Short mmCIF file of C-alpha atoms in Angstrom, two decimals:
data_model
loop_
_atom_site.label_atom_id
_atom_site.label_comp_id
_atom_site.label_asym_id
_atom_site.label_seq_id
_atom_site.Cartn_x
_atom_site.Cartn_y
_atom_site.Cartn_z
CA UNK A 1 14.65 45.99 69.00
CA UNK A 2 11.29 44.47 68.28
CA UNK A 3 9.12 43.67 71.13
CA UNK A 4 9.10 39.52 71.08
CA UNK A 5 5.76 40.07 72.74
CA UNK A 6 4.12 42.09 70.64
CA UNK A 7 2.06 40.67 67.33
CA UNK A 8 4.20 40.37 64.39
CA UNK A 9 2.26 41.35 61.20
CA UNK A 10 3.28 41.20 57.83
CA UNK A 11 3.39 44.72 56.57
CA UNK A 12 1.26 45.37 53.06
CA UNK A 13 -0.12 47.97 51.08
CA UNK A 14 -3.92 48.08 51.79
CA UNK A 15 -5.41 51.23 49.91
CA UNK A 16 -7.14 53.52 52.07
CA UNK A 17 -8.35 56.75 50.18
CA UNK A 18 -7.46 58.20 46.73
CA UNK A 19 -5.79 61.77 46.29
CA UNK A 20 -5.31 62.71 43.07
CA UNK A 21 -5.85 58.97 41.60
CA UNK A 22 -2.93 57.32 43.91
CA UNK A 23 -4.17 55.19 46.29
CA UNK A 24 -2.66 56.00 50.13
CA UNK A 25 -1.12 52.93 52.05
CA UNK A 26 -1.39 52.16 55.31
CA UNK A 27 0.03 48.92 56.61
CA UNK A 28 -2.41 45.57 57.33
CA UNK A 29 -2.68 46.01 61.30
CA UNK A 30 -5.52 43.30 62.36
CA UNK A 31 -4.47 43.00 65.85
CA UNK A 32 -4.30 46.23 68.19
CA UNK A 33 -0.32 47.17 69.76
CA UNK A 34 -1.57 46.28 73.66
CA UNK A 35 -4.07 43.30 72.76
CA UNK A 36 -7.14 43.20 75.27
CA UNK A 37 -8.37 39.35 75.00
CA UNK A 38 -11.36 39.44 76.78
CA UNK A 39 -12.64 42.80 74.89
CA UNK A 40 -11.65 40.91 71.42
CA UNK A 41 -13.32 38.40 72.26
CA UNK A 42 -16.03 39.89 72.93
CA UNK A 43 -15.89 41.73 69.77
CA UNK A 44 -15.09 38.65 67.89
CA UNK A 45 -18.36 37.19 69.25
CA UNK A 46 -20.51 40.10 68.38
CA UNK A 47 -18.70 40.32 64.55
CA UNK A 48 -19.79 36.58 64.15
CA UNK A 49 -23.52 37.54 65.20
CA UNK A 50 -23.43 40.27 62.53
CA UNK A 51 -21.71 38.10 60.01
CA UNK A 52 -24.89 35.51 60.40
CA UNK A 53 -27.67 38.05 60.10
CA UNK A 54 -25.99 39.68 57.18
CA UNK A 55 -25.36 36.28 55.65
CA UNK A 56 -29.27 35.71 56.01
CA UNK A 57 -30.20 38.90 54.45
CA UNK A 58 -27.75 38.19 51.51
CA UNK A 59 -29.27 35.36 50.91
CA UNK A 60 -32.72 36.83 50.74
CA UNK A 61 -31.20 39.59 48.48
CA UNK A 62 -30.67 36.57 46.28
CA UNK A 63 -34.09 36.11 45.50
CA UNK A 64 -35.55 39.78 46.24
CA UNK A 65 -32.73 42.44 45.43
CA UNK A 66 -35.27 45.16 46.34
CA UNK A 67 -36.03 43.84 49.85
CA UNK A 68 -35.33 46.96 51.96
CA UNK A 69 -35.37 45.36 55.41
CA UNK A 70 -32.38 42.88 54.23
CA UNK A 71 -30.46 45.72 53.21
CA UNK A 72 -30.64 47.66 55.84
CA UNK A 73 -29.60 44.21 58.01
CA UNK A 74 -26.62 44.27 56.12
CA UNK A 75 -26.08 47.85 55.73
CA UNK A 76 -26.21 47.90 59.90
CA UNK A 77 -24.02 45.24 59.78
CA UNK A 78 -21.09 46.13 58.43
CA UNK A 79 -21.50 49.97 60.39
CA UNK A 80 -21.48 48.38 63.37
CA UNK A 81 -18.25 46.19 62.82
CA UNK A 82 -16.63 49.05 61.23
CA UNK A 83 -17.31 51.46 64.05
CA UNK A 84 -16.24 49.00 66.95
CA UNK A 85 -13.18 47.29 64.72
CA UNK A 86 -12.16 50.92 64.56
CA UNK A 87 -12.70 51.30 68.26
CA UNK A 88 -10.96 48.35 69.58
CA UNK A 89 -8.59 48.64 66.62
CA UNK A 90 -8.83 46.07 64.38
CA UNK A 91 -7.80 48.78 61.13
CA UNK A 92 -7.75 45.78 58.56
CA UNK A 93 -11.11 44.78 59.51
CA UNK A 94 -12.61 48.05 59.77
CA UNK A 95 -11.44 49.01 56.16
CA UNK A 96 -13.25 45.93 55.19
CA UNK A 97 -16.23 46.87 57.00
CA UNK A 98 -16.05 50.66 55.63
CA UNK A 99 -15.54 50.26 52.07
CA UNK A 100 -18.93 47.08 52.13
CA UNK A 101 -21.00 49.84 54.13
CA UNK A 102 -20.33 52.22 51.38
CA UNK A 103 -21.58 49.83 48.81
CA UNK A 104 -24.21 48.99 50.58
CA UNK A 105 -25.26 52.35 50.71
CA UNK A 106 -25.21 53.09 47.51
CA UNK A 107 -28.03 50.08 47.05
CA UNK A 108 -29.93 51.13 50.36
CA UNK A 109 -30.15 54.66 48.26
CA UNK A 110 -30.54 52.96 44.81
CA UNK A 111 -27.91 54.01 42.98
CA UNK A 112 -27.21 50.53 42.16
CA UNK A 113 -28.91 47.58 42.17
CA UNK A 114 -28.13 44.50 44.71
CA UNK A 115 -26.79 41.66 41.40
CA UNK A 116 -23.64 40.48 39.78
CA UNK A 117 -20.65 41.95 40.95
CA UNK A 118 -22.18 44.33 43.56
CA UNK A 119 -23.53 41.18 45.01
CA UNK A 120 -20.45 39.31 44.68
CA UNK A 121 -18.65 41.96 46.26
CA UNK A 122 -20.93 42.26 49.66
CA UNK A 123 -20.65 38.20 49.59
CA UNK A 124 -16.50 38.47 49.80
CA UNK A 125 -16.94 40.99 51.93
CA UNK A 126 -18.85 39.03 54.59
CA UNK A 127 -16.36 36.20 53.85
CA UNK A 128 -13.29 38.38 54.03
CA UNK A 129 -14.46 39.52 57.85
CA UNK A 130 -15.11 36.30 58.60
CA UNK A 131 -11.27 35.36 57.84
CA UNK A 132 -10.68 38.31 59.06
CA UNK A 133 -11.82 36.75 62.56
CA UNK A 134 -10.22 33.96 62.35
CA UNK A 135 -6.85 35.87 62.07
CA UNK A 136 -7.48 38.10 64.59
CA UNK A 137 -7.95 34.94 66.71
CA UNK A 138 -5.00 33.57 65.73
CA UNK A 139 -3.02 36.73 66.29
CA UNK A 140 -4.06 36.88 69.86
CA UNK A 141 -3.14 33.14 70.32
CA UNK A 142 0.59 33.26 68.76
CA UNK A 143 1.71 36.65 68.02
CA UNK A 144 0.88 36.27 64.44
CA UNK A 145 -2.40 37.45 62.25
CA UNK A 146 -2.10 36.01 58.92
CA UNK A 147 -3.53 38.43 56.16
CA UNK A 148 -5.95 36.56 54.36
CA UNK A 149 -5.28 35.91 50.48
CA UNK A 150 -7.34 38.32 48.48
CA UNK A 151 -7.46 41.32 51.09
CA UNK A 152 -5.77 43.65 49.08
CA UNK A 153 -7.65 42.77 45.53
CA UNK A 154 -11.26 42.93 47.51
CA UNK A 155 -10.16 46.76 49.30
CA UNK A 156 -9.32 47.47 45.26
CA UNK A 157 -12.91 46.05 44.48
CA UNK A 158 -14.56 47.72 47.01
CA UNK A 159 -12.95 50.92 46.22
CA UNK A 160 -13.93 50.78 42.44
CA UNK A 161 -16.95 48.02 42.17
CA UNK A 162 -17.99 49.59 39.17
CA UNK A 163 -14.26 48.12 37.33
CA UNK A 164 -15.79 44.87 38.80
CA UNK A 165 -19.12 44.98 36.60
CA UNK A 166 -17.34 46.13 33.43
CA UNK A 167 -15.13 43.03 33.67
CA UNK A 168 -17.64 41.13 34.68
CA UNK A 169 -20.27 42.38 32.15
CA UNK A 170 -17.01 41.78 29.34
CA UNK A 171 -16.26 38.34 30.85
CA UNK A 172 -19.83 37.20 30.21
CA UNK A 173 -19.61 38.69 26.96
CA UNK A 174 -22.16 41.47 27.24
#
């Protein structure tokens, strides 16, 4: 019998990793079995601080997609949520916050450049841990953490942003 206490999450396939071209599934956990409120909300509190400098740093990518310091912001950003989601359990948001550091490192180390879809990308990513909050708050509150719509196409993205800017680049007819 189910724990009526416990968080009740709709179970999905979220890719994690590719062997062999399959994707691996885990299920969307957001909040922790054994919920601590007062260290989520901490961590809640400290996500929302990253999610402001990063959306500050995005925006001055905007206008100077070389600007080192703002990619590093970001960069730090989503390292820092991923480590602590991971540590306090939070696996959906700590996927998110994995697969964005990973793109972000490949523009910290310029193997591409911060426009178009890769920009889009880091933008729905910031977005997507933002919701990602909100569910988590949510969760604690009734037992229930919503995934948010688009979660499962953005881990996709993320996985394979370069399927991103040939559909983009087609789309705009280049």
């Amino acid at each position: 019998a189910a724990d009526a206490d416990a968080p009740q999450q709709e179970p999905s396939a979220a890719p994690i990793a590719r062997a062999e071209g399959v994707a691996a599934v885990v299920p969307f956990v957001l909040v922790p079995p054994d919920p601590d409120a007062e260290l989520l909300g901490e961590f809640m509190a400290e996500v929302r601080d990253y999610l402001n400098q990063s959306e500050a740093a995005l925006l001055a990518l905007e206008t100077s997609p070389d600007d080192a310091e703002a990619v590093n912001t970001v960069f730090r950003a989503f390292h820092t949520i991923k480590g602590t989601a991971g540590f306090v359990g939070t696996d959906a948001m700590a996927q998110v916050a994995h697969r964005a550091e990973t793109l972000l490192s490949r523009v910290r180390d310029h193997e591409v450049r911060y426009e178009g879809a890769y920009a889009d990308l880091a933008l729905q990513a910031t977005d997507m841990i933002g919701m990602l909050v909100k569910s988590l708050e949510e969760g604690i509150a009734t037992g229930i953490a919503p995934k948010p719509e688009g979660f499962d196409l953005l881990l996709r993205q993320l996985d394979d942003p370069e399927a991103v800017v040939v559909s983009s680049d087609a789309a705009a007819g280049h």
